[in-house]
Every structure is written in C-alpha cells, then in structure tokens.
Coordinates of N, CA and C in Angstrom, one line a residue:
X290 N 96.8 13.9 135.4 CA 96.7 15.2 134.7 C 97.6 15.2 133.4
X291 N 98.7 14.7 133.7 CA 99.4 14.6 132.5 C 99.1 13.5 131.1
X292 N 98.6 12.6 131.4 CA 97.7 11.8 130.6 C 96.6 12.2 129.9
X293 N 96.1 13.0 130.9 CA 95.1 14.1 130.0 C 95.9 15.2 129.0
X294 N 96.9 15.8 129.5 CA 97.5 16.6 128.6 C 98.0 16.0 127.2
X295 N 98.6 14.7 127.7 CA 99.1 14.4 126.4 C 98.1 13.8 125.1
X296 N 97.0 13.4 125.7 CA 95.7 13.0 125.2 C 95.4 14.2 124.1
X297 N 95.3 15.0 125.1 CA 94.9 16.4 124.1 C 95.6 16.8 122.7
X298 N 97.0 16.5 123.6 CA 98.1 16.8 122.0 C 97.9 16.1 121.1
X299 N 97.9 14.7 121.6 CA 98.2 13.9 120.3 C 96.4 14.2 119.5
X300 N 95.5 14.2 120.5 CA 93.9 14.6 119.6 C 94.3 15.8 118.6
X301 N 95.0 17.3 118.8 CA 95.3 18.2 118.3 C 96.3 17.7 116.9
X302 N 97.1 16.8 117.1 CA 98.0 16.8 116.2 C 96.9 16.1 114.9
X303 N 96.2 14.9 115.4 CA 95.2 14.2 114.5 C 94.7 15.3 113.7
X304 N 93.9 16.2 114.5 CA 93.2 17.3 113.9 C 93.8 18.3 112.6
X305 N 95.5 18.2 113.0 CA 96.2 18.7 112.2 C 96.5 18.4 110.8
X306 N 96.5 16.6 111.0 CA 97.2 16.1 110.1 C 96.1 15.5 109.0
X307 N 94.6 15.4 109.9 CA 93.5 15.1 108.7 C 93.5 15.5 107.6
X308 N 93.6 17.2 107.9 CA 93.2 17.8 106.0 C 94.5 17.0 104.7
X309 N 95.7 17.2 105.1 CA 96.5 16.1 104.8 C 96.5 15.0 104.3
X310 N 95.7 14.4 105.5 CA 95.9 12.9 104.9 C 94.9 12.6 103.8
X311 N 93.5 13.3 104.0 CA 92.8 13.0 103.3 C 93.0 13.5 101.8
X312 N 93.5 14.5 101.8 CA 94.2 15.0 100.2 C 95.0 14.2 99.3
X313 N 96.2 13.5 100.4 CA 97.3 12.1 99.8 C 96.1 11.4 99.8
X314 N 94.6 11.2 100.0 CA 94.0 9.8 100.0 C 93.5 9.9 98.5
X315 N 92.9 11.0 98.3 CA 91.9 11.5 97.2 C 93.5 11.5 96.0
X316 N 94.5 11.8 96.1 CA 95.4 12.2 95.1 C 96.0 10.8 94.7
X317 N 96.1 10.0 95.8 CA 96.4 8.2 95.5 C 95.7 7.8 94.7
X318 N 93.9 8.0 95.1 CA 92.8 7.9 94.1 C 92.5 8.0 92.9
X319 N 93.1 9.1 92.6 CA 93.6 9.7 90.9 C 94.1 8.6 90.4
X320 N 95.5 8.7 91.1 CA 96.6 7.6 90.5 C 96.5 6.1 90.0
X321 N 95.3 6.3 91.0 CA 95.1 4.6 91.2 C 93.8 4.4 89.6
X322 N 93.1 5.3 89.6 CA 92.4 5.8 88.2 C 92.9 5.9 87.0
X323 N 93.9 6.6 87.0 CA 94.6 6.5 85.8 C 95.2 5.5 85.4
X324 N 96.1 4.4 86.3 CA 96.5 3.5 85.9 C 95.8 2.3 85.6
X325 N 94.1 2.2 86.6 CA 93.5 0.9 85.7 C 93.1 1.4 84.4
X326 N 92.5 2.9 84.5 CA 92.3 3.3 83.0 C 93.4 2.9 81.9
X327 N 94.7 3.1 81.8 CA 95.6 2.5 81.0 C 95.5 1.1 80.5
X328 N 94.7 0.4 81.3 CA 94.5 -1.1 81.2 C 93.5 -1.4 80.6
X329 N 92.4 -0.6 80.8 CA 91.0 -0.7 80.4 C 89.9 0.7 80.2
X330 N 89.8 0.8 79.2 CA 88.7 2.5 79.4 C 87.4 1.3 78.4
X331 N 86.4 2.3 79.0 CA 85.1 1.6 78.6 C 84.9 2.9 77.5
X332 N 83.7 3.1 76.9 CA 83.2 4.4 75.8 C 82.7 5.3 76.7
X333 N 82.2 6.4 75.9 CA 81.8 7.5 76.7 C 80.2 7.3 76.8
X334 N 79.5 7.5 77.6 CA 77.9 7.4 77.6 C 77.4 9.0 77.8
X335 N 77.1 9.7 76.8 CA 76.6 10.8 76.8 C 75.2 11.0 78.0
X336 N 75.0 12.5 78.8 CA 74.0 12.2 79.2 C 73.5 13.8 79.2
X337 N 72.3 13.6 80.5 CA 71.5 15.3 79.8 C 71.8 16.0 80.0
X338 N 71.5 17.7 79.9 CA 72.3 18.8 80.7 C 72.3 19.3 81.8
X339 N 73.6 20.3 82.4 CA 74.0 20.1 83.7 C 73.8 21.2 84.4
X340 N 73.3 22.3 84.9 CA 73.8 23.3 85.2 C 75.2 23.4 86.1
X341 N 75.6 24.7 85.6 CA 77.2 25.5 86.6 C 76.6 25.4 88.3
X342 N 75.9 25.7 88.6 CA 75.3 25.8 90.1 C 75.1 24.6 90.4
X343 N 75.0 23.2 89.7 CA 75.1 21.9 90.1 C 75.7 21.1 90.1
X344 N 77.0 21.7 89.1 CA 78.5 20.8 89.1 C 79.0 20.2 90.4
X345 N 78.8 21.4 91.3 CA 79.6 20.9 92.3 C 78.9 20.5 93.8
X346 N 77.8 19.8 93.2 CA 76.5 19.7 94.4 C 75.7 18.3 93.8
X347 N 75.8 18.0 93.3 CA 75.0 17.3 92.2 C 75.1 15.4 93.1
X348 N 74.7 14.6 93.4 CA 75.2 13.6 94.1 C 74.7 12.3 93.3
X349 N 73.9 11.9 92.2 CA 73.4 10.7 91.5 C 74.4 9.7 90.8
X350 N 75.5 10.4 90.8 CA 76.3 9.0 90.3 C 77.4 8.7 91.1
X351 N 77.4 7.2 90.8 CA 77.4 6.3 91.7 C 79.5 6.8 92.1
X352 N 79.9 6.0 93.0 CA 81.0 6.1 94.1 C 82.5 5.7 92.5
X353 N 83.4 6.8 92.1 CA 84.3 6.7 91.4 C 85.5 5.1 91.9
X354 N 85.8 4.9 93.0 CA 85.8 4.1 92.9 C 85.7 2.6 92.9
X355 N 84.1 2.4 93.1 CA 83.5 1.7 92.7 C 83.2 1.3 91.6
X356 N 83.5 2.1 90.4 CA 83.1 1.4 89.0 C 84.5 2.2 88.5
X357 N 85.6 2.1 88.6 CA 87.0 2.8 88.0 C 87.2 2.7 86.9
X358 N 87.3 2.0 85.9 CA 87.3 1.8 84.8 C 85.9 2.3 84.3
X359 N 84.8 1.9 84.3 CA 83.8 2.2 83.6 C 83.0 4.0 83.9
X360 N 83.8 4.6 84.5 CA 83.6 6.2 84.8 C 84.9 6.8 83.5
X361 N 85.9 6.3 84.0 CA 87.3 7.4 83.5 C 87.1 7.0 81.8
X362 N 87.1 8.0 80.9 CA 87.0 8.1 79.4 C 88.8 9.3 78.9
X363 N 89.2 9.4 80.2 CA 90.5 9.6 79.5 C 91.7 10.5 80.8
X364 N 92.4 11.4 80.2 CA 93.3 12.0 81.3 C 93.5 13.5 80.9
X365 N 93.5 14.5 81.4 CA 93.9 15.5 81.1 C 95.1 15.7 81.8
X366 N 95.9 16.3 81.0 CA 97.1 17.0 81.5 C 97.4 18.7 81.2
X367 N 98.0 19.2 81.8 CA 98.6 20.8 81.6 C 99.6 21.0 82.1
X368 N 101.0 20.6 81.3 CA 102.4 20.9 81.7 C 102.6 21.9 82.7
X369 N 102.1 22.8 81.9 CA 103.1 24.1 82.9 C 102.0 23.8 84.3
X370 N 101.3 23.4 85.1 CA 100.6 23.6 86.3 C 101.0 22.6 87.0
X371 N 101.4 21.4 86.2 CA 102.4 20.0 86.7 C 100.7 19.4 87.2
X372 N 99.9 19.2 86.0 CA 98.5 18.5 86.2 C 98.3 17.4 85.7
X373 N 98.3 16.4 85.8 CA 97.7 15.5 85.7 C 96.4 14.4 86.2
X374 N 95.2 14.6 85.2 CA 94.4 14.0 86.4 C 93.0 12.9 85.4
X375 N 92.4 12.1 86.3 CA 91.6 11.3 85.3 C 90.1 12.2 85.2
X376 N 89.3 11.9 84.4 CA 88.3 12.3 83.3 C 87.7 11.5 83.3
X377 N 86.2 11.6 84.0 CA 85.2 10.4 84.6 C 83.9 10.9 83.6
X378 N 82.6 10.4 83.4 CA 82.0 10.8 82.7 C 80.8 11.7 83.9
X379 N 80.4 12.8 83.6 CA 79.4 12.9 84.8 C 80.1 13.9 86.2
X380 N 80.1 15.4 86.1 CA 80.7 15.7 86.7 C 79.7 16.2 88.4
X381 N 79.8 14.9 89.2 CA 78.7 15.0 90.3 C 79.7 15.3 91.3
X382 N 79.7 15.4 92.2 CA 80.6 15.6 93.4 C 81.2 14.5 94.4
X383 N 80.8 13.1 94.0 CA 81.1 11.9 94.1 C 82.6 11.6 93.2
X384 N 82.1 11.6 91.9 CA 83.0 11.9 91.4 C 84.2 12.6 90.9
X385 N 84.1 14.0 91.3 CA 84.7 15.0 91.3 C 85.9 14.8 92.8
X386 N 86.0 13.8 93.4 CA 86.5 13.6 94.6 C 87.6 13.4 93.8
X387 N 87.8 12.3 93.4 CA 89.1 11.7 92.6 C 89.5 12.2 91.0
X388 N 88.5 12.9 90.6 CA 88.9 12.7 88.8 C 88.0 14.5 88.3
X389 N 88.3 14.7 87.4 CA 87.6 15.7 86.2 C 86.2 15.2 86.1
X390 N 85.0 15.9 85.9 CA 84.3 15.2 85.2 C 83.7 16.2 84.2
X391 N 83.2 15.5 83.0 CA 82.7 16.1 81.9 C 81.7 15.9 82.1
X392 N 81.0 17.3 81.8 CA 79.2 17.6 82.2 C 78.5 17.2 81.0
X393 N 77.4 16.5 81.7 CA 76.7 15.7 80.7 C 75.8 16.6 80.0
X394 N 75.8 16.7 78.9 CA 74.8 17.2 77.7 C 75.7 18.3 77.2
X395 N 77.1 18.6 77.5 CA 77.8 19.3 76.5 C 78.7 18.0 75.6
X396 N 79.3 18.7 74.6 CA 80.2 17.8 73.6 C 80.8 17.0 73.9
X397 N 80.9 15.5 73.1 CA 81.9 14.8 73.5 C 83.2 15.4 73.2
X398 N 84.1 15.1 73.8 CA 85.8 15.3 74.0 C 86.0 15.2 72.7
X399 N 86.9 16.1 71.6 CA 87.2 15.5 70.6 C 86.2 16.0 69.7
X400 N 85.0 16.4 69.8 CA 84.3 16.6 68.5 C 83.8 17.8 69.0
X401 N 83.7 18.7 67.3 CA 82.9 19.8 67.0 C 82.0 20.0 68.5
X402 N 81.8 21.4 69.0 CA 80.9 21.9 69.5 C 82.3 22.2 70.9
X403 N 81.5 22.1 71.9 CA 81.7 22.6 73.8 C 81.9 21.8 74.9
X404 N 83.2 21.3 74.7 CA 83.1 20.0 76.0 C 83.0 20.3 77.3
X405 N 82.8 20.8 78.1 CA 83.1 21.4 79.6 C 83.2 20.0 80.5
X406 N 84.8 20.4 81.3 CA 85.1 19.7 82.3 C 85.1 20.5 83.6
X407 N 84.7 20.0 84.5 CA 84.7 20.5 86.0 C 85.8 19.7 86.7
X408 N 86.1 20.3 87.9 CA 87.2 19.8 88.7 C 86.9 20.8 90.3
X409 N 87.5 19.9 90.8 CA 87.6 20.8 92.4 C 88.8 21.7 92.7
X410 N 88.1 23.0 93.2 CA 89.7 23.8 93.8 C 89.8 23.9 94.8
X411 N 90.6 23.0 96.0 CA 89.9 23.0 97.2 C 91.2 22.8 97.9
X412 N 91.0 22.5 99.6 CA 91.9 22.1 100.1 C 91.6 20.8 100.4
X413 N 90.3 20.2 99.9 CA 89.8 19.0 100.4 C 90.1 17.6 99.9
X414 N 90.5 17.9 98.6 CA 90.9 16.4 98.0 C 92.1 16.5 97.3
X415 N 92.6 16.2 96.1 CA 93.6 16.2 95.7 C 94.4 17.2 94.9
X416 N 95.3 17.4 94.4 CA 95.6 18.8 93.5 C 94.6 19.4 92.6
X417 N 94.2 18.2 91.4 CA 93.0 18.6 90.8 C 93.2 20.2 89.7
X418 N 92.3 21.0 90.3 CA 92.2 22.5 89.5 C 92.9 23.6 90.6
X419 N 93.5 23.1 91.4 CA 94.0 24.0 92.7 C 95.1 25.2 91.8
X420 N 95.8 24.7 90.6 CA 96.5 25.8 89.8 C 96.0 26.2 88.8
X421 N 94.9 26.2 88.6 CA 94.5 26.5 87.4 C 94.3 27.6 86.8
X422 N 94.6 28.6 87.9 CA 94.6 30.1 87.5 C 95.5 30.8 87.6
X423 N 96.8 29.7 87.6 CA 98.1 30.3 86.8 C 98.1 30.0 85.5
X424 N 97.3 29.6 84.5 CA 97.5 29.4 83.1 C 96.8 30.7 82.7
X425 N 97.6 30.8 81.5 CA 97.4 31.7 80.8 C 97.0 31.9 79.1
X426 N 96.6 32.2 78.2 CA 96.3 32.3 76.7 C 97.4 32.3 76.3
X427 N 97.3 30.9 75.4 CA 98.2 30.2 74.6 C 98.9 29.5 75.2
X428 N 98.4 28.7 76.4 CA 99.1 27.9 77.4 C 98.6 26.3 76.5
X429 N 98.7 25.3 76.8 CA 98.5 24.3 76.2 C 98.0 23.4 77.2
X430 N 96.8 22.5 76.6 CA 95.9 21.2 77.7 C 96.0 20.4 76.6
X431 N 96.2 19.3 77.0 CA 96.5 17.9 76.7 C 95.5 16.6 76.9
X432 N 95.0 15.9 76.0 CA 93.2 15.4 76.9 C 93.8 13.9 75.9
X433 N 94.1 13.0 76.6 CA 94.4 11.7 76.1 C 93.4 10.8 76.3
X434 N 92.7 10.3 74.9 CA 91.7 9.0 75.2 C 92.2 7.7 74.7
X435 N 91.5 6.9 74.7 CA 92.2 5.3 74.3 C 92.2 5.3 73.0
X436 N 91.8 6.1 71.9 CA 92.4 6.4 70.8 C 93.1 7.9 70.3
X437 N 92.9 8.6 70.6 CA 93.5 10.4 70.8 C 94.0 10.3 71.5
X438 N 95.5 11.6 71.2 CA 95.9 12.4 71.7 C 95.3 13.9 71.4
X439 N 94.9 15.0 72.3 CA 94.4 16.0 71.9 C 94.9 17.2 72.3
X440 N 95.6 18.0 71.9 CA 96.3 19.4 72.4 C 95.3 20.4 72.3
X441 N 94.9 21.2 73.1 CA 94.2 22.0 72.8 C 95.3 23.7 73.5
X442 N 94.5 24.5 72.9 CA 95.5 26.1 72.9 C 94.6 26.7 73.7
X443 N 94.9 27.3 75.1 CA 93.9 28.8 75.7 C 93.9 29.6 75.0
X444 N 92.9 30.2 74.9 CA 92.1 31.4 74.5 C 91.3 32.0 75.4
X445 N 91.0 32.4 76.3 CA 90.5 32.7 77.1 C 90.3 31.9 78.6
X446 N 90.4 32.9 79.6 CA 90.2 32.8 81.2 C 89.4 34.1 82.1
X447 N 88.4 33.7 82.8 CA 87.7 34.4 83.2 C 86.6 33.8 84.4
X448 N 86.2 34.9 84.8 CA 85.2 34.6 86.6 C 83.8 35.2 86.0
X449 N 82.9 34.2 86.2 CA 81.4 34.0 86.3 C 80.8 33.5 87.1
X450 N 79.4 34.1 87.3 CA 78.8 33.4 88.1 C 78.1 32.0 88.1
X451 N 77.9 31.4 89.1 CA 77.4 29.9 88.5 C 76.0 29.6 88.1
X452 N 75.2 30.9 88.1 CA 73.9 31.3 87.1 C 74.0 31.2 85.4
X453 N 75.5 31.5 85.3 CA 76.2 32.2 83.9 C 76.2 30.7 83.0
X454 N 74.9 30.4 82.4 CA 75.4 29.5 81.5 C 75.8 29.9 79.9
X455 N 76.2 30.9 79.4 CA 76.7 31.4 78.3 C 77.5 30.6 78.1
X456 N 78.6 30.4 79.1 CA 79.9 29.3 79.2 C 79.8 28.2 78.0
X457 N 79.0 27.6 78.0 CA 78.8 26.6 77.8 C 78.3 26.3 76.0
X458 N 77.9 27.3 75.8 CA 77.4 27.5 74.5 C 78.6 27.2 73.6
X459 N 78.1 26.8 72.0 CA 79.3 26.9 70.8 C 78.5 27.3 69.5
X460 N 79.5 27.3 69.0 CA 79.3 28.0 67.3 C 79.1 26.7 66.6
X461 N 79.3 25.1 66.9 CA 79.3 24.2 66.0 C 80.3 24.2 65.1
X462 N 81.2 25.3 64.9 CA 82.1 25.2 63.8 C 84.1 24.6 64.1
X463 N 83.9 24.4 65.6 CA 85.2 24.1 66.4 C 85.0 22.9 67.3
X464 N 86.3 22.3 67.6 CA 86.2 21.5 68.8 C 86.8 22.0 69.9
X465 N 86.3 23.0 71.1 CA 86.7 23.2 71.8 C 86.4 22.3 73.5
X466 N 87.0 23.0 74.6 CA 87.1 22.4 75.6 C 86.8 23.4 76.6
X467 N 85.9 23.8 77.9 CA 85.4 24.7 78.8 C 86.3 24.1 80.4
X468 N 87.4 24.2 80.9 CA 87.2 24.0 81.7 C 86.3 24.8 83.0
X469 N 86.2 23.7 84.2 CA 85.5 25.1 85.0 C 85.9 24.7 86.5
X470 N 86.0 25.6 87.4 CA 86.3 24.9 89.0 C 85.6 26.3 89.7
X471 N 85.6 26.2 90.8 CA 85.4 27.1 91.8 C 86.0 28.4 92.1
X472 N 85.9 29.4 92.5 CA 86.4 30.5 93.2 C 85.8 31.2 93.9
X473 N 86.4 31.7 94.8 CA 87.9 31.3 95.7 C 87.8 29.8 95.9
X474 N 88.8 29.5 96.4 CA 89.0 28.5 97.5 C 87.9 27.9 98.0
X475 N 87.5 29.0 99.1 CA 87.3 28.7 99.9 C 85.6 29.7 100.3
X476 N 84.1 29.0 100.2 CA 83.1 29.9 100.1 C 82.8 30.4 98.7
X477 N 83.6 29.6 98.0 CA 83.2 30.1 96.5 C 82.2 30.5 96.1
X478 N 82.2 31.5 95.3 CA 81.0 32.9 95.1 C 80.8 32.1 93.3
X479 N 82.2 32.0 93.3 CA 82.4 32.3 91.1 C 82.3 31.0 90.7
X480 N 83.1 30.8 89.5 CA 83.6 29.3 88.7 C 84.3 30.4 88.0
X481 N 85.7 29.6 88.0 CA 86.7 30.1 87.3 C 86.6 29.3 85.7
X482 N 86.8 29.9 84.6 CA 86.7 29.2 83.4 C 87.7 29.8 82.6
X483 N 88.0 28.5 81.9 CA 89.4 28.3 81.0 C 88.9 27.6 79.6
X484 N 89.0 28.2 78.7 CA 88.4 28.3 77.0 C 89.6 27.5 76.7
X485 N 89.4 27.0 75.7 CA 90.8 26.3 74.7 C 89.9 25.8 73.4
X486 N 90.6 25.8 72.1 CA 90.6 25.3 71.0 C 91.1 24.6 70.6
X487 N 90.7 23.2 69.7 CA 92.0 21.9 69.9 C 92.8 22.6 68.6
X488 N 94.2 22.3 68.8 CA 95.2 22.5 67.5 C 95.7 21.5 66.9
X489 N 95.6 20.6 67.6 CA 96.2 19.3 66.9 C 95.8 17.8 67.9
X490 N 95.6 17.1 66.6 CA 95.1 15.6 66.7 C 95.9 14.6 66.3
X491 N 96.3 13.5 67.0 CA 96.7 12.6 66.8 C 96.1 11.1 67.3
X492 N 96.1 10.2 66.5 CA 95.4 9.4 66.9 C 96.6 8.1 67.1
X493 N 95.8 7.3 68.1 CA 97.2 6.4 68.7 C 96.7 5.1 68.3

C-alpha cells in the first residue's frame, strides 16, 4: 500500500513539474537559435498571405529545429519586458514553438510598408510575447538582421479580433512593424497588437 502511495506522489509531482520543464525546453530552443543564427543567417524568402485566425493554427512549415539557421532572418528584442527572442520566416505554430515568426505576404523587416510578427502568449513554451502587454507608446523594439540594426518607436496597442485584418494594412509611406500574440492567456478570444515605426537605422 505504501508503494502505491508513493507511486502516486512521485506520478503527481511529474505532473507538476511538466508545464515547467517543457517551457525551460522551448526557451533553451530560442537560445540555442539565436546563437547558430549569429554564425550563420540565410535571406529572407518572402511568401503569401496569412490570415490573424491562422497565425496560430497554421501547421506547413517544416520543424524550427530542424532547419535553424535557414528559418531565423534575425532577433527581436524589447528592453524594458527583458525580451529577447529569434525571428523565423513563416509564422506556423511549429515554428512559433521556439522563435517569432513574420507572416508571409506582409513587408519584409526593414522596408517601407507592414511587417507583422506573431509570437505565443502562453504558459506552454517559452517567454516569447508572455509581457507584451506591459509595453507601452514610445516604448522601444529593437529587430537585428545580419546587416541592420533596427529601433523601432510604439505608437499604438490594442485588442482585435482574429477576423480583424485592418491590422495589417499600410500607407506605403513608412517602415513599420505589427506585432501580434494572443489574448488572454488562456482560451484566447483576441490578438493583442503592438504598432511601431522604425526611428532609426544602422547598418553593421
């Protein structure tokens, strides 16, 4: 009887310690992305458009890391939320495990028009967009490629539905950046969205 008892515990404690472990798995994952990316980034391969209601469902591209270098096209950061994370091309749900991904058939990174990046806000993988709705207008995002540095300024934050493709739209006369993640947590109804315009360019 007591063999069984302790069976139980230690089963309960596993149960406990999964959501955990697998978050340090997915957040090592990042790490481990960013750093071959430092070694090697391939180009960006533009592709078609994506809808908001498929960002985070979407399953055709292939396992992040499986091809690590040839997904990640750069890193975003956001000081004040202590973010750092990689930037895969293709924002499918494969890859949105470990990295950002930028939805195919908006702007490339860096140029005129609407780049939209997706991310997860979850308890399931790694930090990711989990704070992203402490930033605020005139907060500062940071998007580093293997030639740019890119600062971009908030201007806007706000809750839509994942019907709402307005998001996504530009004027052509700016280079801005859409991020977008989930809300709530948990059963998410929304996509939370974070506007920015770049301020400044540096090339490395």
């Amino acid at each position: 009887m007591k063999r069984f008892a302790y069976l139980l515990i230690v089963i309960g404690l596993i149960m406990m310690m999964y959501p955990k472990a697998k978050s340090m798995y997915y957040s090592y994952q990042e790490q481990k992305m960013l750093s071959e990316w430092e070694a090697s980034v391939d180009p960006v391969v533009k592709q078609s458009f994506q809808q908001l209601d498929d960002v985070f469902l979407e399953e055709s591209s292939p396992e992040p890391n499986k091809t690590l270098n040839k997904g990640v096209i750069g890193k975003l950061s956001i000081q004040k939320i202590g973010l750092v994370i990689p930037i895969v091309e293709g924002a499918s749900l494969k890859n949105m495990k470990t990295a950002a991904g930028h939805l195919r058939g908006t702007a490339p990174i860096g140029e005129i028009g609407n780049a939209a990046i997706a991310a997860h806000r979850s308890y399931t993988y790694g930090k990711q967009f989990n704070r992203l709705m402490e930033v605020k207008k005139g907060d500062l995002i940071q998007i580093t490629t293997s030639k740019k540095v890119l600062t971009y300024s908030i201007t806007e934050e706000k809750l839509v539905k994942p019907s709402n493709l307005s998001i996504l739209h530009d004027d052509k006369k700016e280079s801005k950046i859409t991020l977008i993640t989930c809300h709530p947590m948990k059963n998410p109804t929304h996509r939370f969205i974070v506007k920015a315009v770049l301020k400044k360019e540096e090339v490395l």
